[in-house]
C-alpha cells in the first residue's frame, strides 16, 4: 500500500493516508480507520478485494499517533482524529463518505458522524465499544482495558535514546489480542517490521505512550449516541477477546435516531475483524454502501 500525506489545519498535522486507486467521484467513498497502534496496512485485505474497490473509493487514514501521521502536538484524543479525518476529506475533495473502523476505529466512526452528520452517510464499527473502559463493559464480558494499558503506560513513561524501538513483546501482545494465538509467522514478521518503523526513538515512544493513554482514558459515548443520524452496521466477532457480543447487543440499541442500526454477529470472528474475517466484512461493506449510497 502506498502512503501519501497531507497537512491539515487542525493542530497543523501531517496526516498519512492510503488510497486504493484514483478517486472516482461517481462512486461512494469508504474511509477506513485502523485499530490500536496498527496502521493503514491493517486494511490490505480490503484494498485487495476487487468487489469492494469497484464499489467504493477506499481511503485509509492513520490516526493521531499511528503510522506516518505526525503532529507538533504531543497531546491528542480520538476527537482530534475524527476532526482531522474530516479535514483530510476536505483536502482530497470528498464531500461525503461512509466510515468503517476497527476496534478504536469504531468509536472514531461514531465521533465523525457526530461532528459532521451532513457528511457521514453511514458507519460500520467493527469489534468495538461505545463505552469508556467501565465496570459495566467488564460485567458484559469485555476485557479489562485499564489492567492492559496501565503497565504499558508506566513502561513508556520515561524518555529513551534515539536507538529505542518498540519491544517485540508489545507487538505480540497486540496481535494476540487482535487476531488470536494462530497468527502466521509471515504476518507476525510483517507487523514487527511495521511497528519498528512507526515507533522508534523518543518521538516514537511519545506517540506510543499517548496512544495507550488515549485508549485507557477515553470518554464514553453513551450520552451522545442518540445524535448519530446515519445508518449503522456493527459487526462483532464471537471470538473477540476485547469487546463482547453482549456489549454490542446493548449498545446498538442506543443509536435511537439512526434510520437503521443493525448488529451482525460473526461466528469465530476475532477482535481485528477486518483482518481476521475480510470476506465477511468486505461483503457486508459492499451491501451496506450499495443500499445507502
JSON list of N, CA and C in Angstrom, two decimals, residues 186-259:
[
{"chain": "A", "resi": 186, "resn": "UNK", "atom": "N", "xyz": [4.59, -15.26, 8.98]},
{"chain": "A", "resi": 186, "resn": "UNK", "atom": "CA", "xyz": [4.74, -14.20, 7.97]},
{"chain": "A", "resi": 186, "resn": "UNK", "atom": "C", "xyz": [4.02, -12.92, 8.40]},
{"chain": "A", "resi": 187, "resn": "UNK", "atom": "N", "xyz": [2.79, -13.07, 8.90]},
{"chain": "A", "resi": 187, "resn": "UNK", "atom": "CA", "xyz": [2.03, -11.90, 9.34]},
{"chain": "A", "resi": 187, "resn": "UNK", "atom": "C", "xyz": [2.67, -11.26, 10.56]},
{"chain": "A", "resi": 188, "resn": "UNK", "atom": "N", "xyz": [3.16, -12.09, 11.47]},
{"chain": "A", "resi": 188, "resn": "UNK", "atom": "CA", "xyz": [3.83, -11.56, 12.65]},
{"chain": "A", "resi": 188, "resn": "UNK", "atom": "C", "xyz": [5.06, -10.77, 12.27]},
{"chain": "A", "resi": 189, "resn": "UNK", "atom": "N", "xyz": [5.86, -11.29, 11.37]},
{"chain": "A", "resi": 189, "resn": "UNK", "atom": "CA", "xyz": [7.08, -10.59, 10.96]},
{"chain": "A", "resi": 189, "resn": "UNK", "atom": "C", "xyz": [6.74, -9.29, 10.24]},
{"chain": "A", "resi": 190, "resn": "UNK", "atom": "N", "xyz": [5.68, -9.30, 9.44]},
{"chain": "A", "resi": 190, "resn": "UNK", "atom": "CA", "xyz": [5.24, -8.07, 8.77]},
{"chain": "A", "resi": 190, "resn": "UNK", "atom": "C", "xyz": [4.96, -6.97, 9.80]},
{"chain": "A", "resi": 191, "resn": "UNK", "atom": "N", "xyz": [4.20, -7.32, 10.84]},
{"chain": "A", "resi": 191, "resn": "UNK", "atom": "CA", "xyz": [3.82, -6.31, 11.82]},
{"chain": "A", "resi": 191, "resn": "UNK", "atom": "C", "xyz": [4.98, -5.92, 12.73]},
{"chain": "A", "resi": 192, "resn": "UNK", "atom": "N", "xyz": [5.88, -6.83, 13.01]},
{"chain": "A", "resi": 192, "resn": "UNK", "atom": "CA", "xyz": [7.08, -6.45, 13.77]},
{"chain": "A", "resi": 192, "resn": "UNK", "atom": "C", "xyz": [7.86, -5.36, 13.03]},
{"chain": "A", "resi": 193, "resn": "UNK", "atom": "N", "xyz": [8.02, -5.52, 11.74]},
{"chain": "A", "resi": 193, "resn": "UNK", "atom": "CA", "xyz": [8.74, -4.52, 10.94]},
{"chain": "A", "resi": 193, "resn": "UNK", "atom": "C", "xyz": [7.96, -3.21, 10.87]},
{"chain": "A", "resi": 194, "resn": "UNK", "atom": "N", "xyz": [6.64, -3.30, 10.73]},
{"chain": "A", "resi": 194, "resn": "UNK", "atom": "CA", "xyz": [5.81, -2.10, 10.66]},
{"chain": "A", "resi": 194, "resn": "UNK", "atom": "C", "xyz": [5.87, -1.32, 11.97]},
{"chain": "A", "resi": 195, "resn": "UNK", "atom": "N", "xyz": [5.77, -2.01, 13.08]},
{"chain": "A", "resi": 195, "resn": "UNK", "atom": "CA", "xyz": [5.85, -1.34, 14.38]},
{"chain": "A", "resi": 195, "resn": "UNK", "atom": "C", "xyz": [7.22, -0.73, 14.61]},
{"chain": "A", "resi": 196, "resn": "UNK", "atom": "N", "xyz": [8.28, -1.44, 14.27]},
{"chain": "A", "resi": 196, "resn": "UNK", "atom": "CA", "xyz": [9.63, -0.90, 14.46]},
{"chain": "A", "resi": 196, "resn": "UNK", "atom": "C", "xyz": [9.84, 0.37, 13.65]},
{"chain": "A", "resi": 197, "resn": "UNK", "atom": "N", "xyz": [9.24, 0.42, 12.48]},
{"chain": "A", "resi": 197, "resn": "UNK", "atom": "CA", "xyz": [9.36, 1.60, 11.63]},
{"chain": "A", "resi": 197, "resn": "UNK", "atom": "C", "xyz": [8.56, 2.78, 12.20]},
{"chain": "A", "resi": 198, "resn": "UNK", "atom": "N", "xyz": [7.38, 2.50, 12.74]},
{"chain": "A", "resi": 198, "resn": "UNK", "atom": "CA", "xyz": [6.49, 3.57, 13.19]},
{"chain": "A", "resi": 198, "resn": "UNK", "atom": "C", "xyz": [6.75, 4.04, 14.61]},
{"chain": "A", "resi": 199, "resn": "UNK", "atom": "N", "xyz": [7.33, 3.17, 15.44]},
{"chain": "A", "resi": 199, "resn": "UNK", "atom": "CA", "xyz": [7.55, 3.53, 16.85]},
{"chain": "A", "resi": 199, "resn": "UNK", "atom": "C", "xyz": [9.01, 3.33, 17.20]},
{"chain": "A", "resi": 200, "resn": "UNK", "atom": "N", "xyz": [9.81, 4.33, 16.86]},
{"chain": "A", "resi": 200, "resn": "UNK", "atom": "CA", "xyz": [11.25, 4.28, 17.11]},
{"chain": "A", "resi": 200, "resn": "UNK", "atom": "C", "xyz": [11.70, 5.61, 17.70]},
{"chain": "A", "resi": 201, "resn": "UNK", "atom": "N", "xyz": [12.73, 5.53, 18.56]},
{"chain": "A", "resi": 201, "resn": "UNK", "atom": "CA", "xyz": [13.30, 6.73, 19.14]},
{"chain": "A", "resi": 201, "resn": "UNK", "atom": "C", "xyz": [12.36, 7.39, 20.14]},
{"chain": "A", "resi": 202, "resn": "UNK", "atom": "N", "xyz": [12.79, 8.56, 20.65]},
{"chain": "A", "resi": 202, "resn": "UNK", "atom": "CA", "xyz": [11.99, 9.26, 21.66]},
{"chain": "A", "resi": 202, "resn": "UNK", "atom": "C", "xyz": [10.65, 9.72, 21.11]},
{"chain": "A", "resi": 203, "resn": "UNK", "atom": "N", "xyz": [10.61, 10.17, 19.87]},
{"chain": "A", "resi": 203, "resn": "UNK", "atom": "CA", "xyz": [9.33, 10.59, 19.28]},
{"chain": "A", "resi": 203, "resn": "UNK", "atom": "C", "xyz": [8.37, 9.41, 19.16]},
{"chain": "A", "resi": 204, "resn": "UNK", "atom": "N", "xyz": [8.90, 8.26, 18.79]},
{"chain": "A", "resi": 204, "resn": "UNK", "atom": "CA", "xyz": [8.06, 7.07, 18.70]},
{"chain": "A", "resi": 204, "resn": "UNK", "atom": "C", "xyz": [7.54, 6.64, 20.05]},
{"chain": "A", "resi": 205, "resn": "UNK", "atom": "N", "xyz": [8.39, 6.72, 21.08]},
{"chain": "A", "resi": 205, "resn": "UNK", "atom": "CA", "xyz": [7.93, 6.39, 22.43]},
{"chain": "A", "resi": 205, "resn": "UNK", "atom": "C", "xyz": [6.80, 7.32, 22.86]},
{"chain": "A", "resi": 206, "resn": "UNK", "atom": "N", "xyz": [6.94, 8.60, 22.58]},
{"chain": "A", "resi": 206, "resn": "UNK", "atom": "CA", "xyz": [5.90, 9.56, 22.98]},
{"chain": "A", "resi": 206, "resn": "UNK", "atom": "C", "xyz": [4.58, 9.25, 22.28]},
{"chain": "A", "resi": 207, "resn": "UNK", "atom": "N", "xyz": [4.63, 8.92, 21.00]},
{"chain": "A", "resi": 207, "resn": "UNK", "atom": "CA", "xyz": [3.39, 8.60, 20.29]},
{"chain": "A", "resi": 207, "resn": "UNK", "atom": "C", "xyz": [2.74, 7.34, 20.85]},
{"chain": "A", "resi": 208, "resn": "UNK", "atom": "N", "xyz": [3.56, 6.31, 21.10]},
{"chain": "A", "resi": 208, "resn": "UNK", "atom": "CA", "xyz": [3.02, 5.06, 21.62]},
{"chain": "A", "resi": 208, "resn": "UNK", "atom": "C", "xyz": [2.45, 5.25, 23.03]},
{"chain": "A", "resi": 209, "resn": "UNK", "atom": "N", "xyz": [3.11, 6.06, 23.82]},
{"chain": "A", "resi": 209, "resn": "UNK", "atom": "CA", "xyz": [2.63, 6.37, 25.16]},
{"chain": "A", "resi": 209, "resn": "UNK", "atom": "C", "xyz": [1.27, 7.05, 25.10]},
{"chain": "A", "resi": 210, "resn": "UNK", "atom": "N", "xyz": [1.12, 8.04, 24.24]},
{"chain": "A", "resi": 210, "resn": "UNK", "atom": "CA", "xyz": [-0.14, 8.77, 24.17]},
{"chain": "A", "resi": 210, "resn": "UNK", "atom": "C", "xyz": [-1.24, 7.91, 23.55]},
{"chain": "A", "resi": 211, "resn": "UNK", "atom": "N", "xyz": [-0.93, 7.07, 22.60]},
{"chain": "A", "resi": 211, "resn": "UNK", "atom": "CA", "xyz": [-1.93, 6.13, 22.07]},
{"chain": "A", "resi": 211, "resn": "UNK", "atom": "C", "xyz": [-2.48, 5.26, 23.19]},
{"chain": "A", "resi": 212, "resn": "UNK", "atom": "N", "xyz": [-1.62, 4.81, 24.07]},
{"chain": "A", "resi": 212, "resn": "UNK", "atom": "CA", "xyz": [-2.04, 3.93, 25.17]},
{"chain": "A", "resi": 212, "resn": "UNK", "atom": "C", "xyz": [-2.86, 4.71, 26.20]},
{"chain": "A", "resi": 213, "resn": "UNK", "atom": "N", "xyz": [-2.46, 5.95, 26.49]},
{"chain": "A", "resi": 213, "resn": "UNK", "atom": "CA", "xyz": [-3.23, 6.79, 27.39]},
{"chain": "A", "resi": 213, "resn": "UNK", "atom": "C", "xyz": [-4.63, 7.05, 26.82]},
{"chain": "A", "resi": 214, "resn": "UNK", "atom": "N", "xyz": [-4.69, 7.34, 25.53]},
{"chain": "A", "resi": 214, "resn": "UNK", "atom": "CA", "xyz": [-5.98, 7.61, 24.88]},
{"chain": "A", "resi": 214, "resn": "UNK", "atom": "C", "xyz": [-6.92, 6.41, 25.00]},
{"chain": "A", "resi": 215, "resn": "UNK", "atom": "N", "xyz": [-6.38, 5.23, 24.77]},
{"chain": "A", "resi": 215, "resn": "UNK", "atom": "CA", "xyz": [-7.21, 4.03, 24.83]},
{"chain": "A", "resi": 215, "resn": "UNK", "atom": "C", "xyz": [-7.76, 3.83, 26.24]},
{"chain": "A", "resi": 216, "resn": "UNK", "atom": "N", "xyz": [-6.91, 3.93, 27.23]},
{"chain": "A", "resi": 216, "resn": "UNK", "atom": "CA", "xyz": [-7.32, 3.68, 28.61]},
{"chain": "A", "resi": 216, "resn": "UNK", "atom": "C", "xyz": [-8.26, 4.76, 29.14]},
{"chain": "A", "resi": 217, "resn": "UNK", "atom": "N", "xyz": [-7.99, 6.01, 28.83]},
{"chain": "A", "resi": 217, "resn": "UNK", "atom": "CA", "xyz": [-8.65, 7.13, 29.50]},
{"chain": "A", "resi": 217, "resn": "UNK", "atom": "C", "xyz": [-9.70, 7.83, 28.63]},
{"chain": "A", "resi": 218, "resn": "UNK", "atom": "N", "xyz": [-10.09, 7.23, 27.52]},
{"chain": "A", "resi": 218, "resn": "UNK", "atom": "CA", "xyz": [-11.04, 7.90, 26.63]},
{"chain": "A", "resi": 218, "resn": "UNK", "atom": "C", "xyz": [-12.40, 8.12, 27.30]},
{"chain": "A", "resi": 219, "resn": "UNK", "atom": "N", "xyz": [-13.16, 9.05, 26.74]},
{"chain": "A", "resi": 219, "resn": "UNK", "atom": "CA", "xyz": [-14.52, 9.30, 27.21]},
{"chain": "A", "resi": 219, "resn": "UNK", "atom": "C", "xyz": [-15.48, 8.34, 26.53]},
{"chain": "A", "resi": 220, "resn": "UNK", "atom": "N", "xyz": [-16.54, 7.97, 27.25]},
{"chain": "A", "resi": 220, "resn": "UNK", "atom": "CA", "xyz": [-17.58, 7.14, 26.67]},
{"chain": "A", "resi": 220, "resn": "UNK", "atom": "C", "xyz": [-18.55, 7.98, 25.85]},
{"chain": "A", "resi": 221, "resn": "UNK", "atom": "N", "xyz": [-19.31, 7.30, 24.98]},
{"chain": "A", "resi": 221, "resn": "UNK", "atom": "CA", "xyz": [-20.19, 8.00, 24.04]},
{"chain": "A", "resi": 221, "resn": "UNK", "atom": "C", "xyz": [-21.67, 7.73, 24.28]},
{"chain": "A", "resi": 222, "resn": "UNK", "atom": "N", "xyz": [-22.02, 7.04, 25.33]},
{"chain": "A", "resi": 222, "resn": "UNK", "atom": "CA", "xyz": [-23.41, 6.63, 25.51]},
{"chain": "A", "resi": 222, "resn": "UNK", "atom": "C", "xyz": [-24.38, 7.81, 25.47]},
{"chain": "A", "resi": 223, "resn": "UNK", "atom": "N", "xyz": [-24.04, 8.91, 26.11]},
{"chain": "A", "resi": 223, "resn": "UNK", "atom": "CA", "xyz": [-24.93, 10.05, 26.14]},
{"chain": "A", "resi": 223, "resn": "UNK", "atom": "C", "xyz": [-25.04, 10.80, 24.83]},
{"chain": "A", "resi": 224, "resn": "UNK", "atom": "N", "xyz": [-24.19, 10.47, 23.87]},
{"chain": "A", "resi": 224, "resn": "UNK", "atom": "CA", "xyz": [-24.15, 11.16, 22.57]},
{"chain": "A", "resi": 224, "resn": "UNK", "atom": "C", "xyz": [-24.69, 10.32, 21.42]},
{"chain": "A", "resi": 225, "resn": "UNK", "atom": "N", "xyz": [-24.88, 9.03, 21.62]},
{"chain": "A", "resi": 225, "resn": "UNK", "atom": "CA", "xyz": [-25.21, 8.15, 20.50]},
{"chain": "A", "resi": 225, "resn": "UNK", "atom": "C", "xyz": [-26.55, 8.47, 19.86]},
{"chain": "A", "resi": 226, "resn": "UNK", "atom": "N", "xyz": [-27.44, 9.13, 20.60]},
{"chain": "A", "resi": 226, "resn": "UNK", "atom": "CA", "xyz": [-28.72, 9.48, 20.00]},
{"chain": "A", "resi": 226, "resn": "UNK", "atom": "C", "xyz": [-28.61, 10.66, 19.05]},
{"chain": "A", "resi": 227, "resn": "UNK", "atom": "N", "xyz": [-27.40, 11.21, 18.88]},
{"chain": "A", "resi": 227, "resn": "UNK", "atom": "CA", "xyz": [-27.20, 12.27, 17.88]},
{"chain": "A", "resi": 227, "resn": "UNK", "atom": "C", "xyz": [-26.66, 11.72, 16.56]},
{"chain": "A", "resi": 228, "resn": "UNK", "atom": "N", "xyz": [-26.40, 10.43, 16.49]},
{"chain": "A", "resi": 228, "resn": "UNK", "atom": "CA", "xyz": [-25.98, 9.80, 15.23]},
{"chain": "A", "resi": 228, "resn": "UNK", "atom": "C", "xyz": [-27.22, 9.57, 14.38]},
{"chain": "A", "resi": 229, "resn": "UNK", "atom": "N", "xyz": [-27.28, 10.20, 13.23]},
{"chain": "A", "resi": 229, "resn": "UNK", "atom": "CA", "xyz": [-28.49, 10.16, 12.40]},
{"chain": "A", "resi": 229, "resn": "UNK", "atom": "C", "xyz": [-28.29, 9.40, 11.08]},
{"chain": "A", "resi": 230, "resn": "UNK", "atom": "N", "xyz": [-27.16, 8.74, 10.92]},
{"chain": "A", "resi": 230, "resn": "UNK", "atom": "CA", "xyz": [-26.91, 7.94, 9.72]},
{"chain": "A", "resi": 230, "resn": "UNK", "atom": "C", "xyz": [-27.13, 6.47, 10.04]},
{"chain": "A", "resi": 231, "resn": "UNK", "atom": "N", "xyz": [-27.25, 5.60, 9.04]},
{"chain": "A", "resi": 231, "resn": "UNK", "atom": "CA", "xyz": [-27.35, 4.17, 9.30]},
{"chain": "A", "resi": 231, "resn": "UNK", "atom": "C", "xyz": [-26.08, 3.61, 9.93]},
{"chain": "A", "resi": 232, "resn": "UNK", "atom": "N", "xyz": [-26.27, 2.57, 10.73]},
{"chain": "A", "resi": 232, "resn": "UNK", "atom": "CA", "xyz": [-25.16, 1.93, 11.45]},
{"chain": "A", "resi": 232, "resn": "UNK", "atom": "C", "xyz": [-25.22, 0.43, 11.19]},
{"chain": "A", "resi": 233, "resn": "UNK", "atom": "N", "xyz": [-24.10, -0.14, 10.75]},
{"chain": "A", "resi": 233, "resn": "UNK", "atom": "CA", "xyz": [-23.95, -1.59, 10.64]},
{"chain": "A", "resi": 233, "resn": "UNK", "atom": "C", "xyz": [-22.75, -1.99, 11.47]},
{"chain": "A", "resi": 234, "resn": "UNK", "atom": "N", "xyz": [-23.00, -2.64, 12.59]},
{"chain": "A", "resi": 234, "resn": "UNK", "atom": "CA", "xyz": [-21.96, -3.03, 13.55]},
{"chain": "A", "resi": 234, "resn": "UNK", "atom": "C", "xyz": [-21.70, -4.52, 13.37]},
{"chain": "A", "resi": 235, "resn": "UNK", "atom": "N", "xyz": [-20.45, -4.90, 13.14]},
{"chain": "A", "resi": 235, "resn": "UNK", "atom": "CA", "xyz": [-20.05, -6.30, 13.06]},
{"chain": "A", "resi": 235, "resn": "UNK", "atom": "C", "xyz": [-19.22, -6.65, 14.28]},
{"chain": "A", "resi": 236, "resn": "UNK", "atom": "N", "xyz": [-19.59, -7.75, 14.93]},
{"chain": "A", "resi": 236, "resn": "UNK", "atom": "CA", "xyz": [-18.91, -8.16, 16.16]},
{"chain": "A", "resi": 236, "resn": "UNK", "atom": "C", "xyz": [-18.63, -9.65, 16.12]},
{"chain": "A", "resi": 237, "resn": "UNK", "atom": "N", "xyz": [-17.37, -10.04, 16.34]},
{"chain": "A", "resi": 237, "resn": "UNK", "atom": "CA", "xyz": [-16.99, -11.44, 16.32]},
{"chain": "A", "resi": 237, "resn": "UNK", "atom": "C", "xyz": [-17.22, -12.14, 17.64]},
{"chain": "A", "resi": 238, "resn": "UNK", "atom": "N", "xyz": [-17.58, -13.41, 17.57]},
{"chain": "A", "resi": 238, "resn": "UNK", "atom": "CA", "xyz": [-17.82, -14.17, 18.80]},
{"chain": "A", "resi": 238, "resn": "UNK", "atom": "C", "xyz": [-16.52, -14.56, 19.51]},
{"chain": "A", "resi": 239, "resn": "UNK", "atom": "N", "xyz": [-15.38, -14.54, 18.79]},
{"chain": "A", "resi": 239, "resn": "UNK", "atom": "CA", "xyz": [-14.10, -14.88, 19.40]},
{"chain": "A", "resi": 239, "resn": "UNK", "atom": "C", "xyz": [-13.30, -13.64, 19.79]},
{"chain": "A", "resi": 240, "resn": "UNK", "atom": "N", "xyz": [-13.93, -12.48, 19.74]},
{"chain": "A", "resi": 240, "resn": "UNK", "atom": "CA", "xyz": [-13.28, -11.22, 20.12]},
{"chain": "A", "resi": 240, "resn": "UNK", "atom": "C", "xyz": [-12.88, -11.30, 21.60]},
{"chain": "A", "resi": 241, "resn": "UNK", "atom": "N", "xyz": [-11.58, -11.12, 21.87]},
{"chain": "A", "resi": 241, "resn": "UNK", "atom": "CA", "xyz": [-11.08, -11.20, 23.23]},
{"chain": "A", "resi": 241, "resn": "UNK", "atom": "C", "xyz": [-11.17, -9.87, 23.98]},
{"chain": "A", "resi": 242, "resn": "UNK", "atom": "N", "xyz": [-11.57, -8.81, 23.28]},
{"chain": "A", "resi": 242, "resn": "UNK", "atom": "CA", "xyz": [-11.53, -7.48, 23.88]},
{"chain": "A", "resi": 242, "resn": "UNK", "atom": "C", "xyz": [-12.94, -6.96, 24.17]},
{"chain": "A", "resi": 243, "resn": "UNK", "atom": "N", "xyz": [-13.80, -6.93, 23.16]},
{"chain": "A", "resi": 243, "resn": "UNK", "atom": "CA", "xyz": [-15.16, -6.44, 23.36]},
{"chain": "A", "resi": 243, "resn": "UNK", "atom": "C", "xyz": [-16.15, -7.54, 22.97]},
{"chain": "A", "resi": 244, "resn": "UNK", "atom": "N", "xyz": [-17.22, -7.64, 23.73]},
{"chain": "A", "resi": 244, "resn": "UNK", "atom": "CA", "xyz": [-18.09, -8.81, 23.65]},
{"chain": "A", "resi": 244, "resn": "UNK", "atom": "C", "xyz": [-19.33, -8.58, 22.80]},
{"chain": "A", "resi": 245, "resn": "UNK", "atom": "N", "xyz": [-19.95, -9.67, 22.39]},
{"chain": "A", "resi": 245, "resn": "UNK", "atom": "CA", "xyz": [-21.24, -9.61, 21.69]},
{"chain": "A", "resi": 245, "resn": "UNK", "atom": "C", "xyz": [-22.32, -9.02, 22.59]},
{"chain": "A", "resi": 246, "resn": "UNK", "atom": "N", "xyz": [-22.44, -9.44, 23.88]},
{"chain": "A", "resi": 246, "resn": "UNK", "atom": "CA", "xyz": [-23.46, -8.82, 24.73]},
{"chain": "A", "resi": 246, "resn": "UNK", "atom": "C", "xyz": [-23.30, -7.30, 24.84]},
{"chain": "A", "resi": 247, "resn": "UNK", "atom": "N", "xyz": [-22.07, -6.82, 24.88]},
{"chain": "A", "resi": 247, "resn": "UNK", "atom": "CA", "xyz": [-21.87, -5.37, 24.91]},
{"chain": "A", "resi": 247, "resn": "UNK", "atom": "C", "xyz": [-22.39, -4.73, 23.63]},
{"chain": "A", "resi": 248, "resn": "UNK", "atom": "N", "xyz": [-22.08, -5.33, 22.49]},
{"chain": "A", "resi": 248, "resn": "UNK", "atom": "CA", "xyz": [-22.55, -4.80, 21.20]},
{"chain": "A", "resi": 248, "resn": "UNK", "atom": "C", "xyz": [-24.07, -4.86, 21.12]},
{"chain": "A", "resi": 249, "resn": "UNK", "atom": "N", "xyz": [-24.66, -5.94, 21.62]},
{"chain": "A", "resi": 249, "resn": "UNK", "atom": "CA", "xyz": [-26.13, -6.07, 21.60]},
{"chain": "A", "resi": 249, "resn": "UNK", "atom": "C", "xyz": [-26.79, -4.96, 22.40]},
{"chain": "A", "resi": 250, "resn": "UNK", "atom": "N", "xyz": [-26.17, -4.57, 23.51]},
{"chain": "A", "resi": 250, "resn": "UNK", "atom": "CA", "xyz": [-26.71, -3.49, 24.33]},
{"chain": "A", "resi": 250, "resn": "UNK", "atom": "C", "xyz": [-26.52, -2.14, 23.65]},
{"chain": "A", "resi": 251, "resn": "UNK", "atom": "N", "xyz": [-25.32, -1.89, 23.15]},
{"chain": "A", "resi": 251, "resn": "UNK", "atom": "CA", "xyz": [-25.01, -0.56, 22.64]},
{"chain": "A", "resi": 251, "resn": "UNK", "atom": "C", "xyz": [-25.65, -0.25, 21.29]},
{"chain": "A", "resi": 252, "resn": "UNK", "atom": "N", "xyz": [-25.92, -1.25, 20.47]},
{"chain": "A", "resi": 252, "resn": "UNK", "atom": "CA", "xyz": [-26.55, -0.97, 19.18]},
{"chain": "A", "resi": 252, "resn": "UNK", "atom": "C", "xyz": [-27.93, -0.37, 19.39]},
{"chain": "A", "resi": 253, "resn": "UNK", "atom": "N", "xyz": [-28.57, -0.66, 20.51]},
{"chain": "A", "resi": 253, "resn": "UNK", "atom": "CA", "xyz": [-29.91, -0.11, 20.79]},
{"chain": "A", "resi": 253, "resn": "UNK", "atom": "C", "xyz": [-29.84, 1.37, 21.16]},
{"chain": "A", "resi": 254, "resn": "UNK", "atom": "N", "xyz": [-28.65, 1.90, 21.42]},
{"chain": "A", "resi": 254, "resn": "UNK", "atom": "CA", "xyz": [-28.51, 3.29, 21.83]},
{"chain": "A", "resi": 254, "resn": "UNK", "atom": "C", "xyz": [-28.49, 4.26, 20.65]},
{"chain": "A", "resi": 255, "resn": "UNK", "atom": "N", "xyz": [-28.39, 3.73, 19.43]},
{"chain": "A", "resi": 255, "resn": "UNK", "atom": "CA", "xyz": [-28.43, 4.58, 18.24]},
{"chain": "A", "resi": 255, "resn": "UNK", "atom": "C", "xyz": [-29.90, 4.83, 17.88]},
{"chain": "A", "resi": 256, "resn": "UNK", "atom": "N", "xyz": [-30.58, 5.56, 18.72]},
{"chain": "A", "resi": 256, "resn": "UNK", "atom": "CA", "xyz": [-32.05, 5.64, 18.63]},
{"chain": "A", "resi": 256, "resn": "UNK", "atom": "C", "xyz": [-32.53, 6.52, 17.48]},
{"chain": "A", "resi": 257, "resn": "UNK", "atom": "N", "xyz": [-31.69, 7.38, 16.94]},
{"chain": "A", "resi": 257, "resn": "UNK", "atom": "CA", "xyz": [-32.11, 8.25, 15.84]},
{"chain": "A", "resi": 257, "resn": "UNK", "atom": "C", "xyz": [-31.49, 7.86, 14.50]},
{"chain": "A", "resi": 258, "resn": "UNK", "atom": "N", "xyz": [-30.84, 6.72, 14.48]},
{"chain": "A", "resi": 258, "resn": "UNK", "atom": "CA", "xyz": [-30.35, 6.18, 13.22]},
{"chain": "A", "resi": 258, "resn": "UNK", "atom": "C", "xyz": [-31.53, 5.61, 12.42]},
{"chain": "A", "resi": 259, "resn": "UNK", "atom": "N", "xyz": [-31.58, 5.81, 11.09]},
{"chain": "A", "resi": 259, "resn": "UNK", "atom": "CA", "xyz": [-32.66, 5.21, 10.31]},
{"chain": "A", "resi": 259, "resn": "UNK", "atom": "C", "xyz": [-32.66, 3.69, 10.37]}
]
